[in-house]
Coordinates of C-alpha atoms in Angstrom, one line a residue:
Chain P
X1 CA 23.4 -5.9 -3.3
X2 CA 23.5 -9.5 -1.7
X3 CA 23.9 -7.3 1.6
X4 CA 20.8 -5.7 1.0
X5 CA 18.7 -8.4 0.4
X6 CA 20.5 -10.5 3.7
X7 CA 19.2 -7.4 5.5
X8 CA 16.1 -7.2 4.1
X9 CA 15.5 -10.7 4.9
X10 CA 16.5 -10.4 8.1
X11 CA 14.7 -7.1 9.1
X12 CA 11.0 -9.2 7.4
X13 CA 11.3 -11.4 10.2
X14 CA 11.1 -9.2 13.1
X15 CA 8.0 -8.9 15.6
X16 CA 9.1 -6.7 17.9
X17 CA 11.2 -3.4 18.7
X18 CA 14.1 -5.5 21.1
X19 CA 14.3 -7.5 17.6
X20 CA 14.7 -4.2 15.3
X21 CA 17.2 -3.1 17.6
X22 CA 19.2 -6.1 17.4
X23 CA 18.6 -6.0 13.7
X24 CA 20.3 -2.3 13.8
X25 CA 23.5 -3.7 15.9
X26 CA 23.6 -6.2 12.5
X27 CA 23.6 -3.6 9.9
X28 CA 26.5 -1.7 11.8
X29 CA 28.6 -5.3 11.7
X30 CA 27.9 -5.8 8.1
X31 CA 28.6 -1.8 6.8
X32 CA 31.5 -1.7 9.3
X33 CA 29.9 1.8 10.6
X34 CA 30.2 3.3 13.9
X35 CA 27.3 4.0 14.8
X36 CA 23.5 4.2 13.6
X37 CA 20.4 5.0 14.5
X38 CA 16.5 5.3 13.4
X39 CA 14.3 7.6 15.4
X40 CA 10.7 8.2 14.7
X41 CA 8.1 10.0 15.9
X42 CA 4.5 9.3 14.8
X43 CA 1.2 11.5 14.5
X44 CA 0.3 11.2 17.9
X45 CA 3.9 12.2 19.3
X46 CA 4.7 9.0 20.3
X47 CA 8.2 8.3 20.1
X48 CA 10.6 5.5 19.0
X49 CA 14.2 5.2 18.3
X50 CA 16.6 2.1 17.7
X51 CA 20.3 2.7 18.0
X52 CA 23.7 1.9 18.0
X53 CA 25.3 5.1 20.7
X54 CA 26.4 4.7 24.3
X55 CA 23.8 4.3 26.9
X56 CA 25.6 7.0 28.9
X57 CA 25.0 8.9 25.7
X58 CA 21.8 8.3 25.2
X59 CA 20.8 9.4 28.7
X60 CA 22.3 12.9 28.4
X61 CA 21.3 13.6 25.5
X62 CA 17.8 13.0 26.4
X63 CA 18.3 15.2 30.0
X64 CA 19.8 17.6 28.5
X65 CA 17.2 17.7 25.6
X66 CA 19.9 18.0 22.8
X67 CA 17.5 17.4 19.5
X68 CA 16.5 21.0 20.7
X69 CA 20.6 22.1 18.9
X70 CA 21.5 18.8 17.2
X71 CA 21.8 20.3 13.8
X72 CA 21.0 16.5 12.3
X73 CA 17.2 16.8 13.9
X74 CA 16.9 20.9 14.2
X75 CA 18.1 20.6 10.0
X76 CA 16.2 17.4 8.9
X77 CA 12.7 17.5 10.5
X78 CA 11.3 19.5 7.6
X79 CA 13.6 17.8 4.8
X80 CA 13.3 14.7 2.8
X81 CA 15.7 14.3 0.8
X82 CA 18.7 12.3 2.4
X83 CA 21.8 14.8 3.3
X84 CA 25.4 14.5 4.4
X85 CA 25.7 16.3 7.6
X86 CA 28.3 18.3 6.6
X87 CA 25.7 20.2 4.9
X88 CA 24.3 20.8 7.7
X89 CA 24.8 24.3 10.0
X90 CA 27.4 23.2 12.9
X91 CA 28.1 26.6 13.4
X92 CA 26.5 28.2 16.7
X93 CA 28.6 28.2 19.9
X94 CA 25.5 25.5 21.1
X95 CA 26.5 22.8 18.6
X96 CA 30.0 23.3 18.8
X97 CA 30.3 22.3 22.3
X98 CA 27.5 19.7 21.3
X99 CA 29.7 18.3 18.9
X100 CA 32.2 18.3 21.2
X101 CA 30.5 16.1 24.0
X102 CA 29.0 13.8 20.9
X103 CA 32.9 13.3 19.8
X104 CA 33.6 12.4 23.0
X105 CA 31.0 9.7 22.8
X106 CA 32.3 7.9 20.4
X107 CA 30.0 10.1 17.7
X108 CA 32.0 9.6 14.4
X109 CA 33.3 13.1 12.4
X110 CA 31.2 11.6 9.4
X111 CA 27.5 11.1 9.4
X112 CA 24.4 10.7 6.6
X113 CA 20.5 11.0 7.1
X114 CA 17.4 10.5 5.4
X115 CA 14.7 11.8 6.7
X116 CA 11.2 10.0 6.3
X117 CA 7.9 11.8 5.6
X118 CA 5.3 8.6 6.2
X119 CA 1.8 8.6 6.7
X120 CA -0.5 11.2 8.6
X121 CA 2.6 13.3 9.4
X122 CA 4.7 10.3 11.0
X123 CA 8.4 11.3 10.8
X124 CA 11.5 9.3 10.9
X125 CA 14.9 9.5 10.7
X126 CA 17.8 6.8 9.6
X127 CA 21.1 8.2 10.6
X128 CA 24.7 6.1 10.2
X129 CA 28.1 7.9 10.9
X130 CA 31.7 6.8 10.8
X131 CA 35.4 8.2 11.6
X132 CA 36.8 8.7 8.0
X133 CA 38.4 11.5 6.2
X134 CA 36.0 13.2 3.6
X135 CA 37.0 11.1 0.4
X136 CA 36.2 8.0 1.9
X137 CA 33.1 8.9 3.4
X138 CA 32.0 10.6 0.2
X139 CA 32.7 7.3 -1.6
X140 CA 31.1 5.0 1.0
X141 CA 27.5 6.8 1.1
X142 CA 27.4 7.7 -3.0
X143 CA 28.2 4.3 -4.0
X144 CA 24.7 3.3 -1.2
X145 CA 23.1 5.9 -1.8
X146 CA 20.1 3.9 -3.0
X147 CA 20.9 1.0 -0.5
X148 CA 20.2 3.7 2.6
X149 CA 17.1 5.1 1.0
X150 CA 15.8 1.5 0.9
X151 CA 16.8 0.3 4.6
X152 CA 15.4 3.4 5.9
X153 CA 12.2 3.1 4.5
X154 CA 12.3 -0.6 5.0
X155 CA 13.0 0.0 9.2
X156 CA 10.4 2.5 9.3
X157 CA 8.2 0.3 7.4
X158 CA 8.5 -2.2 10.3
X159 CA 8.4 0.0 13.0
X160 CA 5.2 1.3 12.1
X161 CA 4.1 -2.1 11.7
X162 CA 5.2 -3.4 14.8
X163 CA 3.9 -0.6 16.7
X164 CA 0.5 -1.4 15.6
X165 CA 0.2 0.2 11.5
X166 CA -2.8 2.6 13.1
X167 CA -1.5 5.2 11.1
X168 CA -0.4 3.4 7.8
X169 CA -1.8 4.0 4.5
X170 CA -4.2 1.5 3.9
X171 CA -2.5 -0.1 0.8
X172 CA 0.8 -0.5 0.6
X173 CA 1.2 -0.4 -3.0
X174 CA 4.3 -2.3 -4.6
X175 CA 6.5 0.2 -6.7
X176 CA 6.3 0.0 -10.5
X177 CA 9.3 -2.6 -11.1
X178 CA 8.5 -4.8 -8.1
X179 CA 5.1 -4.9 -9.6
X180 CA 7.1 -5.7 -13.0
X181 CA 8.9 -8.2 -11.5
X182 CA 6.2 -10.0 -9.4
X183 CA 3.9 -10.0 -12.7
X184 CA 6.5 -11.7 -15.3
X185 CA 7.3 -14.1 -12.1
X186 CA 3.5 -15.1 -12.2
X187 CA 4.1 -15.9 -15.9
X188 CA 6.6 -18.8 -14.8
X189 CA 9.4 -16.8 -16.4
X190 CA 12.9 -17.8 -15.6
X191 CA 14.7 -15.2 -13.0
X192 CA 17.3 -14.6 -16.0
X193 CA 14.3 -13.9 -18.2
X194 CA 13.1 -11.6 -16.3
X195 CA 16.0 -9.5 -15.7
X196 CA 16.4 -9.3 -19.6
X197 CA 13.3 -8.2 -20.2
X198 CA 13.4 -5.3 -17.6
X199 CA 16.6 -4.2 -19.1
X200 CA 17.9 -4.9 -15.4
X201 CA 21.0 -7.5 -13.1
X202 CA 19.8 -10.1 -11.4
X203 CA 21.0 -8.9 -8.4
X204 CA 18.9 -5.7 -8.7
X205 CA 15.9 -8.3 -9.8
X206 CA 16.3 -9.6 -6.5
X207 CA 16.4 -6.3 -4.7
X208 CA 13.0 -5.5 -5.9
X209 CA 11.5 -9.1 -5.5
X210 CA 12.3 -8.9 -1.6
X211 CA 11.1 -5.6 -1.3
X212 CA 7.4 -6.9 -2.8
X213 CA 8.3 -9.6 -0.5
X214 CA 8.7 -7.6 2.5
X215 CA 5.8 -5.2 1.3
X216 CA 3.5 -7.9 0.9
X217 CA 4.7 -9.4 4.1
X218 CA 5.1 -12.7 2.9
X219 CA 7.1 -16.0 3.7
X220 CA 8.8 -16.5 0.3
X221 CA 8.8 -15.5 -3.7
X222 CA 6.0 -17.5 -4.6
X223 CA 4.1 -16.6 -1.8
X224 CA 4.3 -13.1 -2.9
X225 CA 3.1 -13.7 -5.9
X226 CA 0.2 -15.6 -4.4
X227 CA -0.5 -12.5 -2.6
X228 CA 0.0 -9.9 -5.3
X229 CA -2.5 -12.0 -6.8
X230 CA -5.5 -12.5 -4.5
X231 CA -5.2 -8.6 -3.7
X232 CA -5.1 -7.8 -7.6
X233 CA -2.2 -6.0 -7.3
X234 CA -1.2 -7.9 -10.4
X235 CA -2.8 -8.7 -13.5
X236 CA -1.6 -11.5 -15.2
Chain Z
X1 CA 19.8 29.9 -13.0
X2 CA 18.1 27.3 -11.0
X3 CA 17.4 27.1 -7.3
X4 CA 16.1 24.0 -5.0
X5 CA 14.3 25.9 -2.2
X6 CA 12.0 24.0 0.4
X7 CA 8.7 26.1 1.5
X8 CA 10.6 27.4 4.7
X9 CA 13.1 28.7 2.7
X10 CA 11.6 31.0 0.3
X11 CA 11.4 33.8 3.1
X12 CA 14.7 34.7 2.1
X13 CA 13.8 35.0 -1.4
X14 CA 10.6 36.9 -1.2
X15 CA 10.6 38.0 -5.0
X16 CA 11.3 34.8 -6.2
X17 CA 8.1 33.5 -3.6
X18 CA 5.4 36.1 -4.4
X19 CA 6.5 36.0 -8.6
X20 CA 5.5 32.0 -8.5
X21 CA 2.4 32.1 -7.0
X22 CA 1.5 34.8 -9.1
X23 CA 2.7 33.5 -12.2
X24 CA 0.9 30.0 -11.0
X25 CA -2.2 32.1 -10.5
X26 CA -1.7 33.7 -14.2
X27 CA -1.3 29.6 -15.9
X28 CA -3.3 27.9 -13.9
X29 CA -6.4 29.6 -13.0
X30 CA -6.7 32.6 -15.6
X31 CA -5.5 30.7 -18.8
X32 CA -5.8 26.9 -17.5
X33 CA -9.3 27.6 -16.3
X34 CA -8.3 24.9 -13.2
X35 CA -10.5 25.0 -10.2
X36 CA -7.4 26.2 -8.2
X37 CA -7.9 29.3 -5.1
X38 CA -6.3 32.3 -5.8
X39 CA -6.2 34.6 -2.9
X40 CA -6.7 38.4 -2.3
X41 CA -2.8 39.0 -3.1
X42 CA -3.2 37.3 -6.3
X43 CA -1.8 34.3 -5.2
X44 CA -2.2 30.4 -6.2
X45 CA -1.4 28.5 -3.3
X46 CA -2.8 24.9 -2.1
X47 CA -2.7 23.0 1.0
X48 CA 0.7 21.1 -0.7
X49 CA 2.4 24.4 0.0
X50 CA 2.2 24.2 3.6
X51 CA 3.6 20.4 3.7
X52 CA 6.8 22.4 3.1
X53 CA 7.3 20.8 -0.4
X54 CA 10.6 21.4 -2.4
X55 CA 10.1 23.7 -5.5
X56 CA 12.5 23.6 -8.2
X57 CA 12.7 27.5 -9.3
X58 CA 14.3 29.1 -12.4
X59 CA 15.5 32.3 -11.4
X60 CA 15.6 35.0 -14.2
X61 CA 19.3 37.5 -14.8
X62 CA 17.0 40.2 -13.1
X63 CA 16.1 38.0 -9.9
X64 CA 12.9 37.0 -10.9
X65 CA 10.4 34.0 -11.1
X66 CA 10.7 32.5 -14.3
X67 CA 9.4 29.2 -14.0
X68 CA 8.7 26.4 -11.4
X69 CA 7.5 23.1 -10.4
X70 CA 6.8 21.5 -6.7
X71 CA 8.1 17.9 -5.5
X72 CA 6.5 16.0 -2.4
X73 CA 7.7 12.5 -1.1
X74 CA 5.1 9.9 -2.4
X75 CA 5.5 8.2 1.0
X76 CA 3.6 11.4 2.3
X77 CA 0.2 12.8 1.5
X78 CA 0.4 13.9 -2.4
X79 CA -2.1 15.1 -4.9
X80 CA -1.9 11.8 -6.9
X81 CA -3.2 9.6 -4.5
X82 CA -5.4 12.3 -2.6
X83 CA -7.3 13.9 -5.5
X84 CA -6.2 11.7 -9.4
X85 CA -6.8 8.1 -8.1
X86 CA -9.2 7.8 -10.5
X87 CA -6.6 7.9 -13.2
X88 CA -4.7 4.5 -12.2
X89 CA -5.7 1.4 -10.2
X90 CA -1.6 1.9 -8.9
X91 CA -1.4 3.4 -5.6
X92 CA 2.0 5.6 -5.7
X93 CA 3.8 4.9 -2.6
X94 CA 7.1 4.2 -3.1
X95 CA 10.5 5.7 -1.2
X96 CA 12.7 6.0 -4.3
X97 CA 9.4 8.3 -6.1
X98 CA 8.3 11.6 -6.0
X99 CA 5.4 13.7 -7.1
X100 CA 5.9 16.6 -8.8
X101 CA 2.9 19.2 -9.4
X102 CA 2.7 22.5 -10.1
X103 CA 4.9 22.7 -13.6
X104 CA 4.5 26.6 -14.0
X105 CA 6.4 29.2 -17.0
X106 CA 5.8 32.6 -16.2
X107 CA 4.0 34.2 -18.9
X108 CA 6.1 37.2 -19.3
X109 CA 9.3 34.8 -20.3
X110 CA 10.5 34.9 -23.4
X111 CA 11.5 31.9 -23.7
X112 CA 9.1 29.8 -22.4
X113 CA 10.4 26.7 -23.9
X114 CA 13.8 27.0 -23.0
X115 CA 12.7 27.4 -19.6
X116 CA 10.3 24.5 -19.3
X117 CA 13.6 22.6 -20.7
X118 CA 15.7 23.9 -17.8
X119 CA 12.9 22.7 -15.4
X120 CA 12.7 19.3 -16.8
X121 CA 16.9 19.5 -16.6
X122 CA 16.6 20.5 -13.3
X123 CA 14.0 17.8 -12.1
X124 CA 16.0 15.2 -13.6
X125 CA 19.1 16.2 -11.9
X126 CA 17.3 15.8 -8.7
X127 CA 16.0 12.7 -8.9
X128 CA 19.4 11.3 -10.5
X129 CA 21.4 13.5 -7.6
X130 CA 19.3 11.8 -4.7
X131 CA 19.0 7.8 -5.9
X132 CA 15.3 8.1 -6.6
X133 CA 13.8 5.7 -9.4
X134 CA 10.6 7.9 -10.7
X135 CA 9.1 11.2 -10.7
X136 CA 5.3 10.8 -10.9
X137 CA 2.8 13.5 -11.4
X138 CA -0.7 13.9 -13.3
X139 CA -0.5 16.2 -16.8
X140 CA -3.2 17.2 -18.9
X141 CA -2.8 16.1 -23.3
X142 CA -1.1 19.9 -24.3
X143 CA 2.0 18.6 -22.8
X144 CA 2.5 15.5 -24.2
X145 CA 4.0 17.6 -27.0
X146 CA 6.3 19.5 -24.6
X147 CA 7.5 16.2 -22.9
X148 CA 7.7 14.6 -26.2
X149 CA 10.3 17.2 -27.7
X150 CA 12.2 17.4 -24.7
X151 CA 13.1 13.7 -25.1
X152 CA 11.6 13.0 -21.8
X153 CA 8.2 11.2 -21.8
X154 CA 6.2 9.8 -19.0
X155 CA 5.3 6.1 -18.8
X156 CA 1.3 6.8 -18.9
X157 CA -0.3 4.6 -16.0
X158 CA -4.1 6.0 -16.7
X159 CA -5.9 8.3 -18.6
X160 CA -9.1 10.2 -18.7
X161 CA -11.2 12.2 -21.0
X162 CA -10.3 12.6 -24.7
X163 CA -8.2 14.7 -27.1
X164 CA -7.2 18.2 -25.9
X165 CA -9.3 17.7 -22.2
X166 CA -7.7 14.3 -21.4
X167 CA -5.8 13.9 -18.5
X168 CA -3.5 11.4 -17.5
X169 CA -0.7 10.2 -14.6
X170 CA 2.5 9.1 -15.4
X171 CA 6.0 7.9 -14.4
X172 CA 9.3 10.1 -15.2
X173 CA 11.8 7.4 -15.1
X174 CA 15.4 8.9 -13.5
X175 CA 17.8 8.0 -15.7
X176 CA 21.6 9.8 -15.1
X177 CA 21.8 9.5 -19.6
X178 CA 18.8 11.7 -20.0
X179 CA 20.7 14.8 -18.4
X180 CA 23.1 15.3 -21.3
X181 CA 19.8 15.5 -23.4
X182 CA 18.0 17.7 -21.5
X183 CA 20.6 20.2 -20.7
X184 CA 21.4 20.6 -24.7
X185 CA 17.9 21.2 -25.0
X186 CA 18.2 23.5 -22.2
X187 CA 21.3 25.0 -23.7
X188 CA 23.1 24.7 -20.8
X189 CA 26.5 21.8 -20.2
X190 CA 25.4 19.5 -17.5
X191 CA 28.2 20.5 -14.9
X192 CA 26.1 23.1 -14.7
X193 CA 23.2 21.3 -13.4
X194 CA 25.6 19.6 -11.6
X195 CA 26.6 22.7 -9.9
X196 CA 22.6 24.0 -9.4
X197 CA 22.8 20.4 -7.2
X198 CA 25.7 20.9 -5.5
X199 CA 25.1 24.4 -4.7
X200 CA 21.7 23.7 -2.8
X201 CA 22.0 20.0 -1.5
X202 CA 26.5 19.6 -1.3
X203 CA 28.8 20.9 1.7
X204 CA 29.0 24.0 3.4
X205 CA 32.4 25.7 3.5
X206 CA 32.0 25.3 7.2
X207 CA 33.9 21.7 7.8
X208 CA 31.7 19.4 10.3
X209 CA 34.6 17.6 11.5
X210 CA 35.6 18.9 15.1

């Protein structure tokens, strides 16, 4: 959980895409993964991606226009909920040898996607993969599950934002708990407190104050709160 | 038994496809009186439909459309924020939420609360299955009593209108200790909601690893 929140942190400081990459190269250090990488493509078909693969990689597999048979692109476009990929279809004689060259690559046997429906049909998707046997990697993405739902949506988040937030929603509304959390804050109630009364860890009261943080884009707790405030996104 | 279809997936299960927008046709515009657009077919279908949504479908012993309901992404275009804002002053946008619309029992079940408990089981497993934190959707004041005897109530964010025409949104909270609830009321054990999940969202046969 204190991972999260590092990240979180860390990702809330960014201004530009060299700095989301580098932010990416961070988050494979800390979850000891192979490789990962976030790709999006917004209404306009502009494209973006930040990653962790080969540059040699990279290169091919944009010559030889591979997201036209990569199962993880061809299967997830028109998804959203996150999947493992060996629930995806790997079995055409295309993808085979795909899989083949992408093993080759240093592509781990393991991977795990969520896909990202944003705003005026802006798609993303957060991909992370690994060499591991099946138990292990079945254990390593339940148990962060929620923790790769929220990075995702936290990187796409900024990468909209960086790239200029033409086609975000205009309010970025705070999720019912953050809002919980932020409100009770205002109150001058004790972090402890707080996580009492929402029935909830501190740790997880944390997770949800940085994410109204990072939502809110500002500096630090009580600034958030300032914010929440002004924009009556909070009643106190 | 229950099956979790996206939009572009219910080609292969044209029965299933033409029964619910039929039977949505049959609930919501001839007894529901909702302003909804039934086509030439006899179909209920909205622009939702075509944001290939994921619909939650109970599947009769003869192959048929028993009941349904529809699920969108809240961090995409949904009905809530598009059409009911009106009903709260809280914009739902939110990763770990999604909307569900579209709560449907066909008319010729015989057992139309058993399957609307099914549905609810069903809903539930997916949010629990995927790490979301809420379902939210808008429901009108008949069921309140449905959600209420399922065990299974909505946090109520708004409301409009009074008595039997109010209307309201809520939040579904996703909570892995409602399942065992819901599936007694469903009469059905939870592995085999379990299983429903697995069978549409888990591993193929076919191994990834090269």
């Amino acid at each position: 959980m204190n991972r999260l929140v590092d990240m979180q942190e860390m990702l809330s400081q960014a201004t530009t895409l060299d700095e989301v990459q580098d932010f990416i190269i961070d988050l494979r250090a800390t979850y000891d993964l192979e490789h990962l990488v976030y790709h999006s493509v917004n209404s306009t078909g502009g494209q973006y991606a930040a990653l962790t693969y080969d540059s040699d990689w990279v290169a091919r597999y944009i010559c030889e226009d591979y997201a036209r048979i990569d199962p993880v692109v061809q299967g997830c476009y028109r998804l959203f909920h996150p999947i493992d990929w060996k629930a995806l279809d790997w079995t055409s004689k295309a993808t085979r040898a795909f899989l083949g060259e992408a093993a080759d690559a240093g592509v781990g046997n393991q991977g795990f996607s969520v896909p990202i429906r944003g705003p005026s049909g802006q798609f993303a998707l957060f991909s992370i993969n690994h060499k591991c046997n099946d138990d292990t990697w079945a254990r390593y993405t339940g148990e962060r599950a929620s923790d790769l739902l929220l990075i995702s949506h936290y990187l796409n988040e900024k990468a909209l934002q960086i790239e200029g937030a033409s086609t975000r929603a205009p309010t970025r509304s705070l999720s019912p708990r953050e809002k919980d959390t932020l409100t009770l804050l205002a109150t001058g109630a004790s972090r402890a407190n707080i996580a009492e009364t929402l029935q909830i860890s501190e740790s997880t009261l944390r997770v949800y104050i940085e994410g109204a943080r990072l939502k809110l884009g500002a500096s630090n707790t009580t600034h958030a709160v300032a914010v929440a405030l002004s924009h009556g996104l909070i009643v106190v | 038994m229950i099956r979790y279809l996206y939009a572009d997936q219910l080609g292969a299960y044209p029965k299933l496809h033409t029964g619910m927008l039929e039977d949505r046709a049959a609930q919501f515009h001839d007894r529901l009186k909702w302003d909804v657009t039934v086509d030439a077919n006899g179909y209920e279908r909205d622009q939702y439909d075509a944001l290939n949504p994921l619909y939650v479908i109970w599947e009769t012993p003869a192959g048929g459309h028993g009941g349904s309901m529809r699920f969108l992404p809240s961090t995409g275009r949904t009905m809530l924020n598009d059409f009911f804002s009106h009903l709260s002053d809280r914009v739902i946008f939110d990763e770990r939420i999604w909307e569900t619309t579209r709560f449907c029992v066909s008319p010729a079940a015989p057992d139309g609360a058993r399957i609307a408990a099914l549905l609810m089981l069903a809903g539930a497993q997916l949010g629990v299955g995927h790490g979301l934190t809420h379902a939210a959707g808008v429901f009108d004041a008949r069921m309140i009593r449905i959600y209420r005897k399922l065990g299974w109530c909505p946090k109520v964010l708004g409301t409009q209108g009074r008595g039997q025409d109010a209307i309201s949104a809520g939040l579904w909270t996703f909570d892995p200790d409602h399942l065992a609830r819901l599936a007694a009321k469903a009469g059905v054990s939870t592995e085999a909601a379990a299983h429903w999940y697995a069978r549409a969202f888990g591993h193929k046969q076919a191994q990834f690893a090269a």
